[in-house]
Coordinates of C-alpha atoms in Angstrom, one line a residue:
X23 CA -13.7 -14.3 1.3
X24 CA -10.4 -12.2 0.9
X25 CA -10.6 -11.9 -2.5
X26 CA -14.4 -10.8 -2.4
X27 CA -13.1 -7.8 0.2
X28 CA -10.4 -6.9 -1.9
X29 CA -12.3 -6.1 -4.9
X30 CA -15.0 -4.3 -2.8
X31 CA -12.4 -1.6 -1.4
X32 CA -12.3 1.0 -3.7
X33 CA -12.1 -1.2 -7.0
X34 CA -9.2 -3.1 -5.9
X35 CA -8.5 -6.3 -7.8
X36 CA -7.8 -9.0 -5.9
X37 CA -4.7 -11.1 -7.7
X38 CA -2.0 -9.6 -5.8
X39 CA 0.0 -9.1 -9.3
X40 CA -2.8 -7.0 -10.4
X41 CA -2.9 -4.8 -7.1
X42 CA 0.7 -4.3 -7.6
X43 CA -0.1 -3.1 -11.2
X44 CA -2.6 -1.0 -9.9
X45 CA 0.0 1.0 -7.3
X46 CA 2.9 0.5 -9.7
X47 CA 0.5 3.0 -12.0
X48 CA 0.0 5.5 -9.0
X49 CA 3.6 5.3 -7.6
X50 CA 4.4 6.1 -11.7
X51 CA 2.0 9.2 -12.1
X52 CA 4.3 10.7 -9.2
X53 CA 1.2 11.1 -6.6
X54 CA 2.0 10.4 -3.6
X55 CA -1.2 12.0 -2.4
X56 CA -3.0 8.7 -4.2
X57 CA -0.7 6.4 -3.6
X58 CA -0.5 6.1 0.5
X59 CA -4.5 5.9 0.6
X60 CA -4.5 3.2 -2.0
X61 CA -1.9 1.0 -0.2
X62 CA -4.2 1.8 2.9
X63 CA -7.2 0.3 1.3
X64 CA -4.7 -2.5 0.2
X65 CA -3.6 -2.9 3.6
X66 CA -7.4 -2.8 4.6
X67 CA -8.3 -5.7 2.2
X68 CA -5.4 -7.5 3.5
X69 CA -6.7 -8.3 7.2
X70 CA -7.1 -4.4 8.7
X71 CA -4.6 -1.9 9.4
X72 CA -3.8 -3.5 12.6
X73 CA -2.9 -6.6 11.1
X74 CA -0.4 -5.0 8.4
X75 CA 1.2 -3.1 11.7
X76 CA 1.3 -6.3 13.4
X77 CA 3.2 -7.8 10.5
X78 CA 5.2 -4.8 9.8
X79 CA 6.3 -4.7 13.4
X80 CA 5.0 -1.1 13.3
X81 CA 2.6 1.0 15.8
X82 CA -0.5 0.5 14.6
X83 CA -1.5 4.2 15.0
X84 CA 1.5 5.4 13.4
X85 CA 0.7 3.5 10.0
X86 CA -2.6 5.3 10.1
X87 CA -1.3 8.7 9.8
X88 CA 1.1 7.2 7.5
X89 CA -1.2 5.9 4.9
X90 CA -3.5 9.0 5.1
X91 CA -3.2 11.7 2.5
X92 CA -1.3 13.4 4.1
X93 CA 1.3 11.4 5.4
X94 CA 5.0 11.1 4.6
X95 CA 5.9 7.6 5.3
X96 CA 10.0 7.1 5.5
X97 CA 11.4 5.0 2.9
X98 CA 12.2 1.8 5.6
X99 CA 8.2 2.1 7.0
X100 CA 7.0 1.7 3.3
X101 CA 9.1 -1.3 2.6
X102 CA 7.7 -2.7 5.6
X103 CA 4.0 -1.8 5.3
X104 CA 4.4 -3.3 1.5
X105 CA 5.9 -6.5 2.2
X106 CA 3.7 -7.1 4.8
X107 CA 1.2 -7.4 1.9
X108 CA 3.3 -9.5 0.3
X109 CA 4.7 -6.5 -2.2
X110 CA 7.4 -4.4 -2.6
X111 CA 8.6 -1.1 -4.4
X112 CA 10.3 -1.9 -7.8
X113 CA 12.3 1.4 -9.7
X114 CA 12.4 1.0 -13.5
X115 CA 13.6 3.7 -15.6
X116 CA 11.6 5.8 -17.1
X117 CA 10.6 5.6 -20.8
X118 CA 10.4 8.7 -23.5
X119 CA 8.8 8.6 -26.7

């Protein structure tokens, strides 16, 4: 029933190309402040918090404060919350019209 939870947390699809749509679009806008709680709820669709941490090889209550609003997650810790989820940051230029 993955794919049933991932849809129920905050709207979340639950193809993984999707979700990565979904944060690609936040990590574009340039909010960070929307971005670390939506890979949060990812993370929560994706077995719990301490699961992601387990994978990541993180502290599991270091990864909450990271993926609150308010937190300011090193560049390394991000990598490793994402591809514990089976994602990754991409960087694209960016397009004027």
């Amino acid at each position: 029933m993955k794919g049933d939870r991932t849809t129920l947390v905050h709207g979340l699809p639950d193809d993984p190309s999707d979700v990565a749509t979904v944060l690609d679009g936040i990590l574009a806008s340039g909010s960070q402040k929307e971005l670390l709680p939506a890979v949060r709820q990812v993370a929560i669709a994706n077995g719990g918090i301490a699961k992601v941490a387990t994978d990541a090889n993180l502290n599991g209550t270091s990864i909450y404060r990271t993926l609150s609003e308010r937190g300011n997650p090193d560049l390394r810790n991000l990598t490793l919350i994402l591809r514990a989820m089976n994602l990754r940051l991409s960087i694209q230029p960016i397009v004027t019209a």
